mmCIF file with all atom_site columns, C-alpha atoms in Angstrom:
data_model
loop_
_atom_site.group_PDB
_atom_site.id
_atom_site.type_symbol
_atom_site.label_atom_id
_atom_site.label_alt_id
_atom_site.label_comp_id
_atom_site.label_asym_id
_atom_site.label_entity_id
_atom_site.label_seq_id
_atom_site.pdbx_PDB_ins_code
_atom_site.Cartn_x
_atom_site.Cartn_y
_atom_site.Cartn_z
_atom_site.occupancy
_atom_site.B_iso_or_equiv
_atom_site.pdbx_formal_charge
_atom_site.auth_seq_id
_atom_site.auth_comp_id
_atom_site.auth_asym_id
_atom_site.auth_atom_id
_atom_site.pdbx_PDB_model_num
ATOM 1   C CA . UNK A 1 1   ? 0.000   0.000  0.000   1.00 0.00 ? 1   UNK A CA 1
ATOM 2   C CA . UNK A 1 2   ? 2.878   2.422  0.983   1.00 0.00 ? 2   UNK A CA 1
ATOM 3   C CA . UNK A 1 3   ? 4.414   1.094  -2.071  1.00 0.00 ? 3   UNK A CA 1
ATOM 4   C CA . UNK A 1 4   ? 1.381   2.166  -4.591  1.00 0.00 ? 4   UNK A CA 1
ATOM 5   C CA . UNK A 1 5   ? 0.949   5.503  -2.934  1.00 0.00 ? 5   UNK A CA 1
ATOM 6   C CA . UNK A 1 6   ? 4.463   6.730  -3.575  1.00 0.00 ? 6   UNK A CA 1
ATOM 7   C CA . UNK A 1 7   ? 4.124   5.572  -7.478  1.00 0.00 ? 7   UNK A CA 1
ATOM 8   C CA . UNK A 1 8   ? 0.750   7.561  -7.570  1.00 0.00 ? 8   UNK A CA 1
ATOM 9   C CA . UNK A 1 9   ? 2.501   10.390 -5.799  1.00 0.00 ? 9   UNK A CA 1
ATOM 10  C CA . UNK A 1 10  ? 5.377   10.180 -8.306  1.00 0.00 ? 10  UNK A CA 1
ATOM 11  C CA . UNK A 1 11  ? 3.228   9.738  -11.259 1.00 0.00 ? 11  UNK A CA 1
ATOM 12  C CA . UNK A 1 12  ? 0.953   12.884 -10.548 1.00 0.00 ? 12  UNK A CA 1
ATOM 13  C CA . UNK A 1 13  ? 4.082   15.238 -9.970  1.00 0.00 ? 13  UNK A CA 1
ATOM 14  C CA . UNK A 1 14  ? 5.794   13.812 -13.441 1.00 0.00 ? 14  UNK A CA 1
ATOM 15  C CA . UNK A 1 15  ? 2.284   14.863 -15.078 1.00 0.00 ? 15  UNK A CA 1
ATOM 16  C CA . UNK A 1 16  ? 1.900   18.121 -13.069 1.00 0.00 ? 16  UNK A CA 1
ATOM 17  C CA . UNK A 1 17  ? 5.604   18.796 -14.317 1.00 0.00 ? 17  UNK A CA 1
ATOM 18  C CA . UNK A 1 18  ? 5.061   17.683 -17.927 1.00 0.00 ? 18  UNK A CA 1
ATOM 19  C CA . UNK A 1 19  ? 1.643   19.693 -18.312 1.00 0.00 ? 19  UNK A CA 1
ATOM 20  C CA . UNK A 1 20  ? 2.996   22.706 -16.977 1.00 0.00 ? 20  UNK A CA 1
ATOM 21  C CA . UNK A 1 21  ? 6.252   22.719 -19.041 1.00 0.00 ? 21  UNK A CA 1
ATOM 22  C CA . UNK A 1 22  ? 4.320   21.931 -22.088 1.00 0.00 ? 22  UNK A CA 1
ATOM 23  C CA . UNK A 1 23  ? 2.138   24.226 -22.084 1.00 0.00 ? 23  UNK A CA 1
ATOM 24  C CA . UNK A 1 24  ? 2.292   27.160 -24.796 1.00 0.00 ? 24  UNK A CA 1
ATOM 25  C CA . UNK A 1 25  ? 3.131   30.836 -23.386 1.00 0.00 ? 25  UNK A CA 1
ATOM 26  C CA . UNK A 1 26  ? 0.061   32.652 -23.408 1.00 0.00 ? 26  UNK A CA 1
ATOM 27  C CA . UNK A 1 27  ? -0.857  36.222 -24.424 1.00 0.00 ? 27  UNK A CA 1
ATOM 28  C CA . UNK A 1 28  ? -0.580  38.556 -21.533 1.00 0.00 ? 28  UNK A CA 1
ATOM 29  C CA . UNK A 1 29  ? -2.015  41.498 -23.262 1.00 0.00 ? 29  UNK A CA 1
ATOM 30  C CA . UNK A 1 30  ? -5.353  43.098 -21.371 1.00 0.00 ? 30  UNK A CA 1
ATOM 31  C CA . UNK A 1 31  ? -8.613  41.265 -23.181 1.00 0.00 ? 31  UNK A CA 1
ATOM 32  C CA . UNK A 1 32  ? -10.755 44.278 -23.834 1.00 0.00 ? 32  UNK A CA 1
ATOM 33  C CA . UNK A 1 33  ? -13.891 44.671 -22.421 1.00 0.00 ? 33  UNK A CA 1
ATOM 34  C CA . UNK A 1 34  ? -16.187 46.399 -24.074 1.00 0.00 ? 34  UNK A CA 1
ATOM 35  C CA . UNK A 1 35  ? -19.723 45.577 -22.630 1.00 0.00 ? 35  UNK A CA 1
ATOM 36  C CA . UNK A 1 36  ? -22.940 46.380 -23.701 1.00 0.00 ? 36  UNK A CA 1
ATOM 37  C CA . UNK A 1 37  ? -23.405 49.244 -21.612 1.00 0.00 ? 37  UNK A CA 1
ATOM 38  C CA . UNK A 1 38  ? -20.768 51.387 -23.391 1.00 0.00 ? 38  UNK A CA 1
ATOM 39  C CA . UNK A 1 39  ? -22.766 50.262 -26.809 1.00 0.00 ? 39  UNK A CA 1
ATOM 40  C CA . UNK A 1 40  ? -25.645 51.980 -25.697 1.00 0.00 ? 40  UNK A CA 1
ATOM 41  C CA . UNK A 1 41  ? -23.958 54.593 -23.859 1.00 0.00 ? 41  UNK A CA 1
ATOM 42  C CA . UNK A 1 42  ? -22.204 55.691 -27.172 1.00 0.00 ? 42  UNK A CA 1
ATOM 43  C CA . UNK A 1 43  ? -25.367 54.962 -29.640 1.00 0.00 ? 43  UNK A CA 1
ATOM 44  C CA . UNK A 1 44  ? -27.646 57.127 -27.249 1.00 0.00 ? 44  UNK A CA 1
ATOM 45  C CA . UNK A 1 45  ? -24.720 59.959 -27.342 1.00 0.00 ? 45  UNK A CA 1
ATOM 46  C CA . UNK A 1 46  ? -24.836 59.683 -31.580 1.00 0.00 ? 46  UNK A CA 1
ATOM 47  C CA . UNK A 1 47  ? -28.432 59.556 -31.690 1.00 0.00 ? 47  UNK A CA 1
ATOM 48  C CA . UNK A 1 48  ? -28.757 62.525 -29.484 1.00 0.00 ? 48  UNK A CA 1
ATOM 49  C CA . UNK A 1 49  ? -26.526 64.280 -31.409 1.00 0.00 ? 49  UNK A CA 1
ATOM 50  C CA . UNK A 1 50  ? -28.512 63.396 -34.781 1.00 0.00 ? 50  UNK A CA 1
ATOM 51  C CA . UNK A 1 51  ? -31.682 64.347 -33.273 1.00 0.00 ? 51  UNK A CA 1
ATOM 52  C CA . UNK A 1 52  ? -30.277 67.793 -32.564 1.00 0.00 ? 52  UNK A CA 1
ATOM 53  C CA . UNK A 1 53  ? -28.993 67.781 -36.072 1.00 0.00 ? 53  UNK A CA 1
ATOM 54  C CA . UNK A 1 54  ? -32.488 67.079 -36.879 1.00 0.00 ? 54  UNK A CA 1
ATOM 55  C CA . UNK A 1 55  ? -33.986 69.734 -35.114 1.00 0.00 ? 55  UNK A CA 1
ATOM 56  C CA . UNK A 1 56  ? -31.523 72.412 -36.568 1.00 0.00 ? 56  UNK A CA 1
ATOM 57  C CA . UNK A 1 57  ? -29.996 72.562 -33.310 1.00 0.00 ? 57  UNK A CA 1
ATOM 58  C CA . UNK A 1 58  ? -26.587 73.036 -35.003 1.00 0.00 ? 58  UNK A CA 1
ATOM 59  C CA . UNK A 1 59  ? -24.692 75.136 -32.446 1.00 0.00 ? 59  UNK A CA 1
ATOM 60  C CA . UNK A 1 60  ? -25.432 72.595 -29.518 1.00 0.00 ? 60  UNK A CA 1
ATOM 61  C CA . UNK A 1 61  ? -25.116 69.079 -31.487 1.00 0.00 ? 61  UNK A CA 1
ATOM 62  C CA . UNK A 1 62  ? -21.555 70.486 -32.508 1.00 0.00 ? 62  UNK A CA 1
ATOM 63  C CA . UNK A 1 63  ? -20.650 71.277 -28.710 1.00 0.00 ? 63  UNK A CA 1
ATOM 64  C CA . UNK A 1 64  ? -20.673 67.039 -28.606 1.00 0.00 ? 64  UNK A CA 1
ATOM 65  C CA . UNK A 1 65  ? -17.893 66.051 -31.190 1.00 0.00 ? 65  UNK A CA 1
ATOM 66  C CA . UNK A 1 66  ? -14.384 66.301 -30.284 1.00 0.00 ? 66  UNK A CA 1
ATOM 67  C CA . UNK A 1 67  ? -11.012 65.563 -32.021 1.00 0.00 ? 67  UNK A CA 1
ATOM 68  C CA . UNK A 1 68  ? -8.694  63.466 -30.291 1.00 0.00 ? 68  UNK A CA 1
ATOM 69  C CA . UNK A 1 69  ? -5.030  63.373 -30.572 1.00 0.00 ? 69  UNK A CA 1
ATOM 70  C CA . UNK A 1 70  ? -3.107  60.987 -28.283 1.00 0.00 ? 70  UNK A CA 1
ATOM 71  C CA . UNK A 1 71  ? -4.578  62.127 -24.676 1.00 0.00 ? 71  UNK A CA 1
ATOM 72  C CA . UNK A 1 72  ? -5.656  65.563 -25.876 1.00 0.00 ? 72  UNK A CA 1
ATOM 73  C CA . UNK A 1 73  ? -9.210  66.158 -26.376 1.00 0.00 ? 73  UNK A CA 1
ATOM 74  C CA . UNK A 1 74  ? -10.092 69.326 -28.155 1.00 0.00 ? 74  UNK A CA 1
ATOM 75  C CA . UNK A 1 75  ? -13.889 70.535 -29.358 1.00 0.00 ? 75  UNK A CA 1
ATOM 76  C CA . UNK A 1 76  ? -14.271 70.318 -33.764 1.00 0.00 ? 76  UNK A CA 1
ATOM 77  C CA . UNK A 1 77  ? -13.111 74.002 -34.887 1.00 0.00 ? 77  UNK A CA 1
ATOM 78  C CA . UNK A 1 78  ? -15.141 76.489 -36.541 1.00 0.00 ? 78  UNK A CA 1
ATOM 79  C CA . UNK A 1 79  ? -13.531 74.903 -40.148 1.00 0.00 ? 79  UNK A CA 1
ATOM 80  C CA . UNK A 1 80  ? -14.957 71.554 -39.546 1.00 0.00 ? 80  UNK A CA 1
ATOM 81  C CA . UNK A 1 81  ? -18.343 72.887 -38.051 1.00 0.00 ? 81  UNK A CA 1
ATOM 82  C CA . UNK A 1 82  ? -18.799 74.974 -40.643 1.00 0.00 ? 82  UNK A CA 1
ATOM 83  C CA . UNK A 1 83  ? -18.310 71.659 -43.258 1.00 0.00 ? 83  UNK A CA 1
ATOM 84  C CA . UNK A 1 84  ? -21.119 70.278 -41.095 1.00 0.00 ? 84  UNK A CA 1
ATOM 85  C CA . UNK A 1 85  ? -22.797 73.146 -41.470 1.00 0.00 ? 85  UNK A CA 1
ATOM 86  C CA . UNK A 1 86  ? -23.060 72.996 -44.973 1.00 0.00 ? 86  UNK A CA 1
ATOM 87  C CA . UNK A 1 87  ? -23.303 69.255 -45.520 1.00 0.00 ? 87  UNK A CA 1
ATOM 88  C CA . UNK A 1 88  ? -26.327 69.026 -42.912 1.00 0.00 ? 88  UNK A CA 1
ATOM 89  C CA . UNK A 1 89  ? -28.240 72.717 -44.760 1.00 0.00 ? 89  UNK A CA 1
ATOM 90  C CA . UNK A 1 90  ? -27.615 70.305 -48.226 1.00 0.00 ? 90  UNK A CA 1
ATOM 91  C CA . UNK A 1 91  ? -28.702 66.809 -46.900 1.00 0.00 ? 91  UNK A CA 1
ATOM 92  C CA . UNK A 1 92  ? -30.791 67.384 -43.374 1.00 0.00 ? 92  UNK A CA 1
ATOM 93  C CA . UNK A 1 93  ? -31.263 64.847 -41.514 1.00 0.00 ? 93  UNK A CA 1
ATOM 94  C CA . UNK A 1 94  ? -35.071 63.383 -42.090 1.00 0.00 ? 94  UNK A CA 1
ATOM 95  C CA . UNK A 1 95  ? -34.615 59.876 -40.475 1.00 0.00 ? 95  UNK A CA 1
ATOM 96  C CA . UNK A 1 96  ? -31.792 57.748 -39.403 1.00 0.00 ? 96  UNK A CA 1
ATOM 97  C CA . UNK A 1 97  ? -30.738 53.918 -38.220 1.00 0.00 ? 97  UNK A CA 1
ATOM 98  C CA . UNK A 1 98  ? -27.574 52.620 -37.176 1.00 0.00 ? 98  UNK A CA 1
ATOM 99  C CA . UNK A 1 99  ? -25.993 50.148 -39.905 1.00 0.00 ? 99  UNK A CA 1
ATOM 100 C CA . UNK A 1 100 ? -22.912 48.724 -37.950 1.00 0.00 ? 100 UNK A CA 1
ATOM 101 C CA . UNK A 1 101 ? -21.087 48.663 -35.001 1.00 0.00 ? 101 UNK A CA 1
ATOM 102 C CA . UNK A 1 102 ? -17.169 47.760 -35.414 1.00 0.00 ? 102 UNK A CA 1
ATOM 103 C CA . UNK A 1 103 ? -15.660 47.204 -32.100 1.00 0.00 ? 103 UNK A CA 1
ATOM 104 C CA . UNK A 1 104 ? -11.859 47.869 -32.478 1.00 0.00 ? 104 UNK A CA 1
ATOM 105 C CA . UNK A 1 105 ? -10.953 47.409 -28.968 1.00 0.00 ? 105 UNK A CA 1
ATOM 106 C CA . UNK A 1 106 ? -11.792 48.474 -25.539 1.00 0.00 ? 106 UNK A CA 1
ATOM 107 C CA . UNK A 1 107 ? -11.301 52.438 -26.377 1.00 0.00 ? 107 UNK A CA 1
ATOM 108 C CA . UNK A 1 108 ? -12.801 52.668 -29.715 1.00 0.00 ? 108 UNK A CA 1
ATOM 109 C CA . UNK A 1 109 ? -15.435 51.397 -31.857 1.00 0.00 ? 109 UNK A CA 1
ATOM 110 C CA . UNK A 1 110 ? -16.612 52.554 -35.182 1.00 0.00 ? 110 UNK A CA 1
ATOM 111 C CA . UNK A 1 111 ? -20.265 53.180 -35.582 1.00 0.00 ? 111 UNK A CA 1
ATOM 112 C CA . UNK A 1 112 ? -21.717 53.791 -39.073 1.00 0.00 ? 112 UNK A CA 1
ATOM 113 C CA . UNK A 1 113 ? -25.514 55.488 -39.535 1.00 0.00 ? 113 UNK A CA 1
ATOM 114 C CA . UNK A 1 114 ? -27.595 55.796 -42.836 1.00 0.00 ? 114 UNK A CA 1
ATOM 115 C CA . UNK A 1 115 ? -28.772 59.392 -42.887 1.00 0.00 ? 115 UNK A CA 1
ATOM 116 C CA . UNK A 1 116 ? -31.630 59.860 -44.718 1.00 0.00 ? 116 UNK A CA 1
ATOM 117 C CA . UNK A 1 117 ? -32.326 63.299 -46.510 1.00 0.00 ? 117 UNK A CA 1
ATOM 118 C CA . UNK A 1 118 ? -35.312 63.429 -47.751 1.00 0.00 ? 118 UNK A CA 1
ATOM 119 C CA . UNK A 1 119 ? -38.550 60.733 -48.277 1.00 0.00 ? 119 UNK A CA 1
ATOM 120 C CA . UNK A 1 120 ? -38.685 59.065 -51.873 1.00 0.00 ? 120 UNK A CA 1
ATOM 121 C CA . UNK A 1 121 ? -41.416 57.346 -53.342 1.00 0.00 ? 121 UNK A CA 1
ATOM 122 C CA . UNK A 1 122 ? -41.021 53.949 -53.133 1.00 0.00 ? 122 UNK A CA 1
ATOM 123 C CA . UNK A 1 123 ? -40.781 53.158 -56.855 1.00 0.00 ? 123 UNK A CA 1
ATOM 124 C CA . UNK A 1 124 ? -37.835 55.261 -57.045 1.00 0.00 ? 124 UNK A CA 1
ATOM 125 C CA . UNK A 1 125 ? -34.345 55.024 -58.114 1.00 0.00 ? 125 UNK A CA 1
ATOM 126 C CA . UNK A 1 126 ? -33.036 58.010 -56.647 1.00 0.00 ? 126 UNK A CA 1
ATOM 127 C CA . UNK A 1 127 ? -30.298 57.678 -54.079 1.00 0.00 ? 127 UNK A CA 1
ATOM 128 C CA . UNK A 1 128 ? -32.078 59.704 -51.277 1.00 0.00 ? 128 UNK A CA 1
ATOM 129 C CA . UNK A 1 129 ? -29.238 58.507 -48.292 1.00 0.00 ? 129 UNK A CA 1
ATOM 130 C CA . UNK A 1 130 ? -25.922 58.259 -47.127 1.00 0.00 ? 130 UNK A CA 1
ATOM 131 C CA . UNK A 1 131 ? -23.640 56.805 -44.508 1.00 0.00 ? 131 UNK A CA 1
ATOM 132 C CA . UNK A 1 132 ? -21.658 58.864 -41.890 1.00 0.00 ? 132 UNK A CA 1
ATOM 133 C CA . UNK A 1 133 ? -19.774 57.057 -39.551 1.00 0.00 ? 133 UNK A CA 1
ATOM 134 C CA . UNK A 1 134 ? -19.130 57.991 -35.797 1.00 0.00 ? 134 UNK A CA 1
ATOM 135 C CA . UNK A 1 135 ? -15.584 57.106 -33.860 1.00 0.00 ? 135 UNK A CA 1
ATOM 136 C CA . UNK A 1 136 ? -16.621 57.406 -30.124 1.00 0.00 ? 136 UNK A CA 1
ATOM 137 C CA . UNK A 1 137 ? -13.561 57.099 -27.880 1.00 0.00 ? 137 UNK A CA 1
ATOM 138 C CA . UNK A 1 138 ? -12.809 56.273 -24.665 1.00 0.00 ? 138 UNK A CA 1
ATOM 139 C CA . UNK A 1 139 ? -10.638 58.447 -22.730 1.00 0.00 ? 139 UNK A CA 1
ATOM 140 C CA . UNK A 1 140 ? -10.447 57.918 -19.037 1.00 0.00 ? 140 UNK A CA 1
ATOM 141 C CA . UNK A 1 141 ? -13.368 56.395 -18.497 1.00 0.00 ? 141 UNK A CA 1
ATOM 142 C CA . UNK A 1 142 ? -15.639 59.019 -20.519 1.00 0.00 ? 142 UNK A CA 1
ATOM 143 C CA . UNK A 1 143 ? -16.707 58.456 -24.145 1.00 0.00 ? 143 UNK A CA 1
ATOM 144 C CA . UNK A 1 144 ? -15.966 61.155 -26.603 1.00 0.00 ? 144 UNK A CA 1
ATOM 145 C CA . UNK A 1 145 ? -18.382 61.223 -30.079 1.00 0.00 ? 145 UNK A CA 1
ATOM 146 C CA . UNK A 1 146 ? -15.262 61.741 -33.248 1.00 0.00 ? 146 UNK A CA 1
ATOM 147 C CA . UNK A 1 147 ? -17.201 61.654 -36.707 1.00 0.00 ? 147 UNK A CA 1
ATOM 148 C CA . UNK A 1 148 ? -14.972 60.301 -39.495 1.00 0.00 ? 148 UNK A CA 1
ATOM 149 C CA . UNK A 1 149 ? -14.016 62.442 -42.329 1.00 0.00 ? 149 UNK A CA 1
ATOM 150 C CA . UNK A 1 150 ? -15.755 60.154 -44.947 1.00 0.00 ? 150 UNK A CA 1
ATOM 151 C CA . UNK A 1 151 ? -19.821 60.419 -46.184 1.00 0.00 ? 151 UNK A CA 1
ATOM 152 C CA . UNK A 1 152 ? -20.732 57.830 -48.553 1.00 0.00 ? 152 UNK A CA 1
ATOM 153 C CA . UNK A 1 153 ? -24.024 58.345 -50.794 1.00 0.00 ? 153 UNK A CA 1
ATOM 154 C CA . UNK A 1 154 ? -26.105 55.256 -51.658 1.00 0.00 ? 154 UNK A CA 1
#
């Protein structure tokens, strides 16, 4: 009995040893977590930004986009608002839905919307939408709204 519980003791220890040797060198790299409470945290900040787009509240829906470089967060200039400006007097904002969600990692995630400009009959060929797509980041622990210098017409 002595005998067969040192070779069991022996035995476990060599398979203990061998596992733990063998095993392959793992990733130590933070997993992101991006839960579903920053989804909606950053789709209710873009859709309360395009419902103040909406209602021609231009002044205040441009107080909520930022540019971000590195750690510094600075409001859009005048330049950029005034490109809004103009794209949102040519193509208002009618209706909206959110297309995608791309979840790059734990900081950022790219959001893309179909803006649509004005209502088409339903026969029609006309292209009466396009995409703009939204780069909320994370920047300790607050979300910032970043649009993306790219509109695509459909």
């Amino acid at each position: 009995m002595k005998y067969l519980f040192k070779i069991s003791a022996i035995l476990i220890f060599t398979i203990v040893a061998f596992c733990s040797c063998s095993s392959k060198k793992t990733n130590d790299a933070p997993i992101p977590m991006f839960v579903i409470g920053d989804s909606i945290k950053v789709q209710g900040m873009i859709e309360e930004y395009l419902d103040l787009i909406h209602d021609k509240n231009y002044e205040l829906a441009f107080s909520r986009l930022y540019n971000i470089q590195g750690d510094e967060v600075n409001s859009i200039s005048e330049e950029e608002q005034e490109d809004l400006m103009q794209q949102y007097y040519t193509f208002p904002v009618i209706k909206y839905h959110c297309e995608s969600m791309d979840f790059i990692d734990d900081r950022h995630v790219n959001i893309t919307y179909v803006i649509e400009f004005f209502e088409k009959d339903p026969d029609s060929n006309i292209p009466n939408t396009y995409k703009i797509t939204f780069a909320p980041q994370r920047l300790n622990a607050q979300w910032f709204i970043c649009i993306k210098n790219e509109s695509v017409f459909q």
